Amino acid sequence: MNYKTIITLIAMAATISACNNSTTATRENPLLAEWNTPYGIPPFEKSVVEDYMRAFERAMEAHKAEIEAIVSNPDEPTFENTILALDDAGQLLNNVANTFFLVAAADTNPKMQKVEAEVSPLLAAHSDEIMMNAALFERVKKFYNKRHKAGLDQIQMRLTEKTYKDFERNGANLSAEDQAELAEINRQLSAATVEYAQNLLAANADYELLLDNTQLGGLPNSVKNAAKAAAKEAGHNNKYLFTLSSPSIFPFLTYSTERELRQEIYTAYTERCNGGKWDNTEIIRTIVSLRARRAQLLGYESHAHYVLDDVMAKSPKAVYELLDDLWEPALKSAEHDMANMKIIKRRETKSEEFAAWDWWYFAERLRKQRFNLDEQALRPYFSLDNVRQGIFGLSNRLY
């Protein structure tokens, strides 16, 4: 059974399933319709979870048809009918994927996570089918080899060379046996990285630091109000809930005078997924092993060499040279700050002990001492409306 047949069957199954859901079966999928929205914003408010998988399936089929049109073109490969056509292909899939993964990152739920786990391996296989398409690569390679005689401008040359490089980096030059192994590695990597991220998300959601009003020393009203609202939403009245999400944990670490509570939440944060129900240890080993094998298959010394070959740094050596240049002055600055924070801590607590969970709290104390600056006093100036107006104002002046 070939790939196209499998996708067709999946689409048929999804359609049959949709017929049992009156909220989605009787309307057009908004993700597949033309987006008549300001600035082409995705139709978030019109979409439901069930729309995404059907949209992915349709978009992948459309993308395959566009690729087939390039491959079957009888004309000699040119920039327009091969490189540019390939770059333009898959716009519908890009729209659907960008919308889905944006929502999955910002407003996820178990249904969205299920779709993510199902669709990620499909997308990996879809990409491999294109990048390992021998006939397509032959057209790209044929034009690439005559690129210097094609009268290309700088942008066209860059796109041509990047397109050819992308095929190389995704196994186009490998043997059929190695391509099959690479495709399996990509499938497993896709599944493992989704599982890793979902475990991390679950571990964040699983932790609760539930406090009463006697345990809120040092916390600004804005932080307390947010924690009280979070507790109420979770079904805890007259309590204050802190979690491992960044908007919750870092204000707590910055302002709470309760050192033992700072230690508790910080320890929970740094030990997430290290054992227990959401353990990521074996998943990390799997990801590292798969990345190393993929790099080896593609002719790179390591995963780091593979990743950096396509960016400005080019090599791990260059990255380490940059980090080494930064390390000494950064360490010196941190040590200076640490010494000053220890002085403040000694003065306020009569204790010499300084731990990781003290850093944010005493860094804030040091800022106040140095600059007489209270970050909470700046909050009224950074309301959503003010920030949005500032961003649009700056963009208008620049562009």
Coordinates of C-alpha atoms in Angstrom, one line a residue:
M1 CA 0.0 0.0 0.0
N2 CA 1.6 3.3 -1.1
Y3 CA 1.7 6.6 0.8
K4 CA -1.0 8.2 -1.2
T5 CA -3.4 5.3 -0.5
I6 CA -2.7 5.5 3.2
I7 CA -3.3 9.2 3.3
T8 CA -6.5 8.8 1.3
L9 CA -7.8 6.1 3.7
I10 CA -6.9 8.4 6.7
A11 CA -8.9 11.2 5.1
M12 CA -11.8 8.8 4.4
A13 CA -11.8 7.7 8.0
A14 CA -11.7 11.3 9.3
T15 CA -14.6 12.2 7.0
I16 CA -16.7 9.3 8.3
S17 CA -15.9 10.2 11.8
A18 CA -16.9 13.8 11.1
C19 CA -20.3 12.7 10.0
N20 CA -21.0 11.7 13.6
N21 CA -20.2 15.3 14.8
S22 CA -22.9 17.7 13.7
T23 CA -20.8 20.7 14.8
T24 CA -18.1 20.0 12.2
A25 CA -19.8 17.9 9.4
T26 CA -22.2 20.5 8.2
R27 CA -19.7 23.4 7.8
E28 CA -16.7 24.2 5.7
N29 CA -13.4 23.7 7.4
P30 CA -12.3 27.3 8.1
L31 CA -8.6 26.3 7.9
L32 CA -9.0 25.3 4.3
A33 CA -11.2 28.2 3.3
E34 CA -9.7 31.5 2.1
W35 CA -8.8 33.6 5.1
N36 CA -10.6 36.9 4.6
T37 CA -9.3 38.3 7.8
P38 CA -7.3 41.4 8.6
Y39 CA -3.6 40.9 7.8
G40 CA -4.3 37.2 6.9
I41 CA -4.7 36.2 10.5
P42 CA -5.7 32.6 10.9
P43 CA -9.4 32.0 11.8
F44 CA -8.7 31.0 15.4
E45 CA -12.2 31.8 16.7
K46 CA -13.9 29.7 13.9
S47 CA -11.7 26.6 14.3
V48 CA -12.2 23.6 16.5
V49 CA -9.8 20.8 17.3
E50 CA -11.5 18.4 14.9
D51 CA -10.7 20.7 12.0
Y52 CA -6.9 20.3 12.3
M53 CA -6.4 16.7 11.3
R54 CA -8.7 16.9 8.4
A55 CA -7.0 20.2 7.3
F56 CA -3.5 18.5 7.6
E57 CA -4.7 15.6 5.5
R58 CA -6.1 17.8 2.7
A59 CA -3.1 20.1 2.8
M60 CA -0.6 17.3 2.5
E61 CA -2.6 15.9 -0.5
A62 CA -2.5 19.3 -2.1
H63 CA 1.2 19.6 -1.5
K64 CA 1.8 16.2 -3.0
A65 CA -0.1 17.2 -6.1
E66 CA 2.0 20.4 -6.4
I67 CA 5.2 18.3 -6.1
E68 CA 4.0 15.8 -8.8
A69 CA 3.3 18.7 -11.1
I70 CA 6.9 19.8 -10.8
V71 CA 8.3 16.3 -11.3
S72 CA 6.1 15.5 -14.3
N73 CA 6.9 18.8 -16.1
P74 CA 8.5 17.7 -19.5
D75 CA 10.3 21.0 -19.9
E76 CA 14.0 21.5 -19.0
P77 CA 14.4 22.5 -15.3
T78 CA 14.6 26.2 -14.8
F79 CA 14.6 28.5 -11.8
E80 CA 10.9 29.2 -12.3
N81 CA 9.5 25.7 -13.0
T82 CA 11.7 23.9 -10.4
I83 CA 13.3 26.0 -7.7
L84 CA 10.7 28.7 -7.4
A85 CA 7.8 26.3 -8.0
L86 CA 9.2 24.1 -5.2
D87 CA 9.5 27.1 -2.9
D88 CA 6.0 28.2 -3.6
A89 CA 4.5 24.7 -3.1
G90 CA 2.9 23.7 0.2
Q91 CA 1.6 27.1 1.2
L92 CA -1.7 25.6 2.4
L93 CA 0.2 23.0 4.5
N94 CA 2.4 25.8 6.0
N95 CA -0.7 27.8 6.9
V96 CA -2.3 24.8 8.6
A97 CA 0.8 23.7 10.4
N98 CA 1.8 27.2 11.6
T99 CA -1.7 27.8 13.0
F100 CA -1.9 24.4 14.7
F101 CA 1.5 24.5 16.3
L102 CA 1.0 28.1 17.5
V103 CA -2.3 27.1 19.2
A104 CA -0.8 23.9 20.5
A105 CA 2.0 25.8 22.1
A106 CA -0.1 28.6 23.6
D107 CA -3.5 27.1 24.4
T108 CA -3.1 23.3 24.4
N109 CA -5.5 20.7 25.8
P110 CA -5.6 16.8 25.7
K111 CA -7.4 16.8 22.4
M112 CA -4.8 19.1 20.8
Q113 CA -2.0 17.0 22.3
K114 CA -3.5 13.9 20.7
V115 CA -3.6 15.5 17.3
E116 CA 0.0 16.6 17.8
A117 CA 1.1 13.1 18.6
E118 CA -0.7 11.7 15.6
V119 CA 0.2 14.3 13.0
S120 CA 3.9 14.8 13.8
P121 CA 5.1 11.4 12.4
L122 CA 2.8 12.0 9.4
L123 CA 4.4 15.3 8.7
A124 CA 7.9 13.8 9.1
A125 CA 7.0 11.0 6.6
H126 CA 5.5 13.6 4.2
S127 CA 8.7 15.7 4.3
D128 CA 10.9 12.6 3.8
E129 CA 8.8 11.5 0.8
I130 CA 9.5 14.9 -0.8
M131 CA 13.1 15.3 0.1
M132 CA 13.9 11.7 -0.9
N133 CA 12.0 11.9 -4.2
A134 CA 14.7 10.9 -6.7
A135 CA 12.9 12.4 -9.7
L136 CA 12.4 15.7 -7.9
F137 CA 16.0 15.8 -6.7
E138 CA 17.2 15.1 -10.2
R139 CA 15.5 18.2 -11.5
V140 CA 16.8 20.3 -8.7
K141 CA 20.3 18.9 -9.2
K142 CA 20.2 19.4 -12.9
F143 CA 19.4 23.1 -12.5
Y144 CA 21.8 23.5 -9.6
N145 CA 24.7 22.3 -11.8
K146 CA 24.1 25.0 -14.4
R147 CA 23.1 27.7 -11.9
H148 CA 26.1 29.9 -12.8
K149 CA 25.0 30.1 -16.4
A150 CA 21.4 30.8 -15.6
G151 CA 21.7 34.6 -15.1
L152 CA 20.4 34.4 -11.5
D153 CA 20.4 37.4 -9.2
Q154 CA 21.8 37.2 -5.7
I155 CA 18.5 36.1 -4.1
Q156 CA 17.7 33.5 -6.8
M157 CA 21.2 32.1 -6.4
R158 CA 20.8 31.9 -2.7
L159 CA 17.5 30.1 -3.0
T160 CA 18.9 27.6 -5.5
E161 CA 21.9 26.7 -3.4
K162 CA 19.8 26.5 -0.2
T163 CA 17.2 24.2 -1.9
Y164 CA 20.0 21.9 -3.1
K165 CA 21.6 21.9 0.3
D166 CA 18.3 21.1 2.0
F167 CA 17.9 18.0 -0.2
E168 CA 21.4 16.9 0.7
R169 CA 20.8 17.4 4.4
N170 CA 17.7 15.4 4.2
G171 CA 19.1 12.3 2.6
A172 CA 18.6 12.8 -1.2
N173 CA 22.1 11.5 -1.9
L174 CA 21.8 8.4 0.3
S175 CA 21.3 4.9 -1.0
A176 CA 17.8 3.5 -0.8
E177 CA 18.7 1.4 2.2
D178 CA 20.1 4.4 4.1
Q179 CA 17.1 6.5 3.1
A180 CA 14.8 4.0 4.6
E181 CA 16.8 4.0 7.8
L182 CA 16.8 7.8 7.8
A183 CA 13.1 8.0 7.3
E184 CA 12.6 5.6 10.3
I185 CA 14.9 7.7 12.4
N186 CA 13.0 10.9 11.5
R187 CA 9.7 9.1 12.4
Q188 CA 11.0 8.0 15.8
L189 CA 12.6 11.5 16.5
S190 CA 9.3 13.2 15.7
A191 CA 7.4 10.9 18.1
A192 CA 10.0 11.2 20.8
T193 CA 10.3 15.0 20.7
V194 CA 6.5 15.3 20.9
E195 CA 6.4 12.9 23.9
Y196 CA 9.2 14.8 25.6
A197 CA 7.4 18.1 25.2
Q198 CA 4.1 16.7 26.4
N199 CA 5.7 15.1 29.5
L200 CA 7.2 18.4 30.3
L201 CA 3.8 20.1 29.9
A202 CA 2.2 17.4 32.1
A203 CA 4.8 17.8 34.8
N204 CA 4.2 21.5 34.9
A205 CA 0.5 21.1 35.1
D206 CA 0.9 18.3 37.8
Y207 CA 2.6 20.6 40.3
E208 CA 0.7 22.9 42.6
L209 CA 2.0 25.1 45.4
L210 CA -1.2 26.0 47.3
L211 CA -0.8 28.6 49.9
D212 CA -2.9 30.6 52.4
N213 CA -2.7 34.3 53.1
T214 CA -0.1 33.8 55.8
Q215 CA 2.5 32.5 53.3
L216 CA 2.5 35.4 50.9
G217 CA 5.2 37.6 52.4
G218 CA 6.8 40.0 50.0
L219 CA 4.5 39.2 47.1
P220 CA 3.1 42.3 45.2
N221 CA -0.7 42.5 44.9
S222 CA -0.5 41.7 41.2
V223 CA 1.2 38.4 41.9
K224 CA -1.2 37.6 44.7
N225 CA -4.2 38.4 42.6
A226 CA -3.0 36.2 39.8
A227 CA -2.4 33.3 42.2
K228 CA -5.8 33.7 43.8
A229 CA -7.5 33.7 40.4
A230 CA -5.5 30.5 39.5
A231 CA -6.6 28.8 42.7
K232 CA -10.2 29.7 42.2
E233 CA -10.1 28.4 38.6
A234 CA -8.7 25.1 40.0
G235 CA -11.5 24.8 42.6
H236 CA -9.6 26.2 45.6
N237 CA -11.4 29.1 47.3
N238 CA -9.5 31.5 49.5
K239 CA -6.2 30.0 48.5
Y240 CA -3.3 31.1 46.3
L241 CA -1.9 28.7 43.6
F242 CA 1.6 28.8 42.2
T243 CA 2.7 26.5 39.4
L244 CA 5.8 25.8 37.4
S245 CA 4.8 28.0 34.5
S246 CA 7.1 31.0 34.0
P247 CA 4.5 33.7 34.8
S248 CA 3.9 32.0 38.1
I249 CA 7.2 30.6 39.4
F250 CA 9.6 33.4 38.6
P251 CA 7.6 36.3 40.2
F252 CA 7.3 34.0 43.3
L253 CA 11.1 33.4 43.3
T254 CA 11.7 37.1 42.8
Y255 CA 9.5 38.5 45.6
S256 CA 8.6 35.8 48.2
T257 CA 10.3 36.2 51.5
E258 CA 9.5 32.5 52.3
R259 CA 12.8 30.9 51.6
E260 CA 11.7 27.3 52.3
L261 CA 8.8 27.8 49.8
R262 CA 11.2 29.3 47.2
Q263 CA 13.4 26.2 47.7
E264 CA 10.4 23.9 47.2
I265 CA 9.1 25.3 44.0
Y266 CA 12.6 25.8 42.6
T267 CA 13.5 22.2 43.3
A268 CA 10.3 21.0 41.7
Y269 CA 11.1 23.1 38.6
T270 CA 14.7 21.9 38.2
E271 CA 13.7 18.2 38.8
R272 CA 10.8 18.0 36.4
C273 CA 10.7 14.8 34.4
N274 CA 13.7 13.4 36.2
G275 CA 12.1 10.2 37.4
G276 CA 8.5 9.7 38.3
K277 CA 5.4 9.6 36.2
W278 CA 6.6 12.0 33.6
D279 CA 10.2 10.8 33.4
N280 CA 12.0 11.9 30.3
T281 CA 15.4 10.2 31.0
E282 CA 15.0 7.4 28.5
I283 CA 13.4 9.7 26.0
I284 CA 16.4 12.0 26.1
R285 CA 18.7 9.0 25.6
T286 CA 16.6 7.9 22.6
I287 CA 16.7 11.4 21.1
V288 CA 20.4 11.8 21.5
S289 CA 21.1 8.3 20.0
L290 CA 18.8 9.0 17.1
R291 CA 20.3 12.4 16.4
A292 CA 23.8 10.9 16.5
R293 CA 22.9 8.1 14.1
R294 CA 21.2 10.6 11.7
A295 CA 24.3 12.8 11.7
Q296 CA 26.5 9.8 10.9
L297 CA 24.2 8.7 8.1
L298 CA 24.4 12.1 6.5
G299 CA 28.2 12.3 6.8
Y300 CA 28.5 14.7 9.8
E301 CA 30.8 14.2 12.8
S302 CA 28.1 14.8 15.3
H303 CA 24.6 16.2 15.7
A304 CA 26.1 19.6 16.5
H305 CA 28.1 19.6 13.3
Y306 CA 24.8 18.7 11.4
V307 CA 22.8 21.5 13.0
L308 CA 25.5 24.2 12.7
D309 CA 26.5 23.4 9.1
D310 CA 23.4 25.3 7.9
V311 CA 23.7 28.4 10.1
M312 CA 26.2 31.3 10.5
A313 CA 28.4 29.6 13.1
K314 CA 29.1 26.6 10.8
S315 CA 30.9 24.5 13.4
P316 CA 31.0 23.7 17.1
K317 CA 34.5 25.2 17.3
A318 CA 33.2 28.6 16.3
V319 CA 30.4 28.3 18.9
Y320 CA 32.8 27.5 21.6
E321 CA 35.1 30.3 20.6
L322 CA 32.2 32.7 21.0
L323 CA 31.1 31.3 24.3
D324 CA 34.7 31.3 25.6
D325 CA 35.0 35.0 24.7
L326 CA 31.8 35.7 26.7
W327 CA 32.4 33.3 29.6
E328 CA 35.2 35.2 31.4
P329 CA 33.5 38.6 31.5
A330 CA 30.1 37.1 32.2
L331 CA 31.5 35.0 35.1
K332 CA 33.3 38.0 36.5
S333 CA 30.1 40.1 36.4
A334 CA 28.1 37.3 38.0
E335 CA 30.6 36.8 40.8
H336 CA 30.5 40.6 41.5
D337 CA 26.7 40.5 41.7
M338 CA 26.9 37.4 43.9
A339 CA 29.2 39.1 46.3
N340 CA 26.9 42.0 46.6
M341 CA 23.8 39.8 47.0
K342 CA 25.6 37.9 49.8
I343 CA 26.2 41.1 51.6
I344 CA 22.5 42.0 51.4
K345 CA 21.5 38.5 52.5
R346 CA 23.9 38.6 55.5
R347 CA 22.6 42.0 56.6
E348 CA 19.0 40.9 56.3
T349 CA 19.1 37.3 57.5
K350 CA 22.3 37.0 59.5
S351 CA 23.1 34.0 57.3
E352 CA 26.1 33.2 55.0
E353 CA 24.2 30.4 53.1
F354 CA 23.3 31.3 49.6
A355 CA 21.5 28.8 47.3
A356 CA 20.2 28.8 43.7
W357 CA 16.6 29.6 44.9
D358 CA 18.0 32.8 46.6
W359 CA 19.3 34.3 43.3
W360 CA 16.1 35.9 41.9
Y361 CA 15.0 37.3 45.3
F362 CA 18.3 38.9 46.1
A363 CA 18.9 40.0 42.5
E364 CA 15.7 42.1 42.9
R365 CA 16.9 43.4 46.2
L366 CA 20.2 44.4 44.5
R367 CA 18.4 46.2 41.7
K368 CA 16.5 48.2 44.2
Q369 CA 19.6 49.1 46.1
R370 CA 21.6 50.1 42.9
F371 CA 18.9 51.8 40.9
N372 CA 16.0 52.5 43.3
L373 CA 14.0 50.5 40.8
D374 CA 10.8 48.6 41.6
E375 CA 9.7 46.5 38.6
Q376 CA 6.1 46.5 39.9
A377 CA 6.1 50.3 39.6
L378 CA 6.6 49.9 35.9
R379 CA 3.6 47.6 35.4
P380 CA 1.0 50.4 34.7
Y381 CA 3.2 51.5 31.8
F382 CA 3.3 48.0 30.2
S383 CA -0.3 47.1 30.0
L384 CA -1.4 45.1 27.0
D385 CA -2.9 48.1 25.3
N386 CA 0.2 50.3 25.8
V387 CA 2.6 47.6 24.6
R388 CA 0.5 46.8 21.6
Q389 CA 0.2 50.5 20.7
G390 CA 4.0 50.9 21.2
I391 CA 4.8 47.9 18.9
F392 CA 2.5 49.2 16.1
G393 CA 3.8 52.7 16.5
L394 CA 7.4 51.5 16.2
S395 CA 6.5 49.3 13.2
N396 CA 4.8 52.1 11.4
R397 CA 7.8 54.4 11.8
L398 CA 10.2 51.7 10.7
Y399 CA 8.3 50.3 7.8

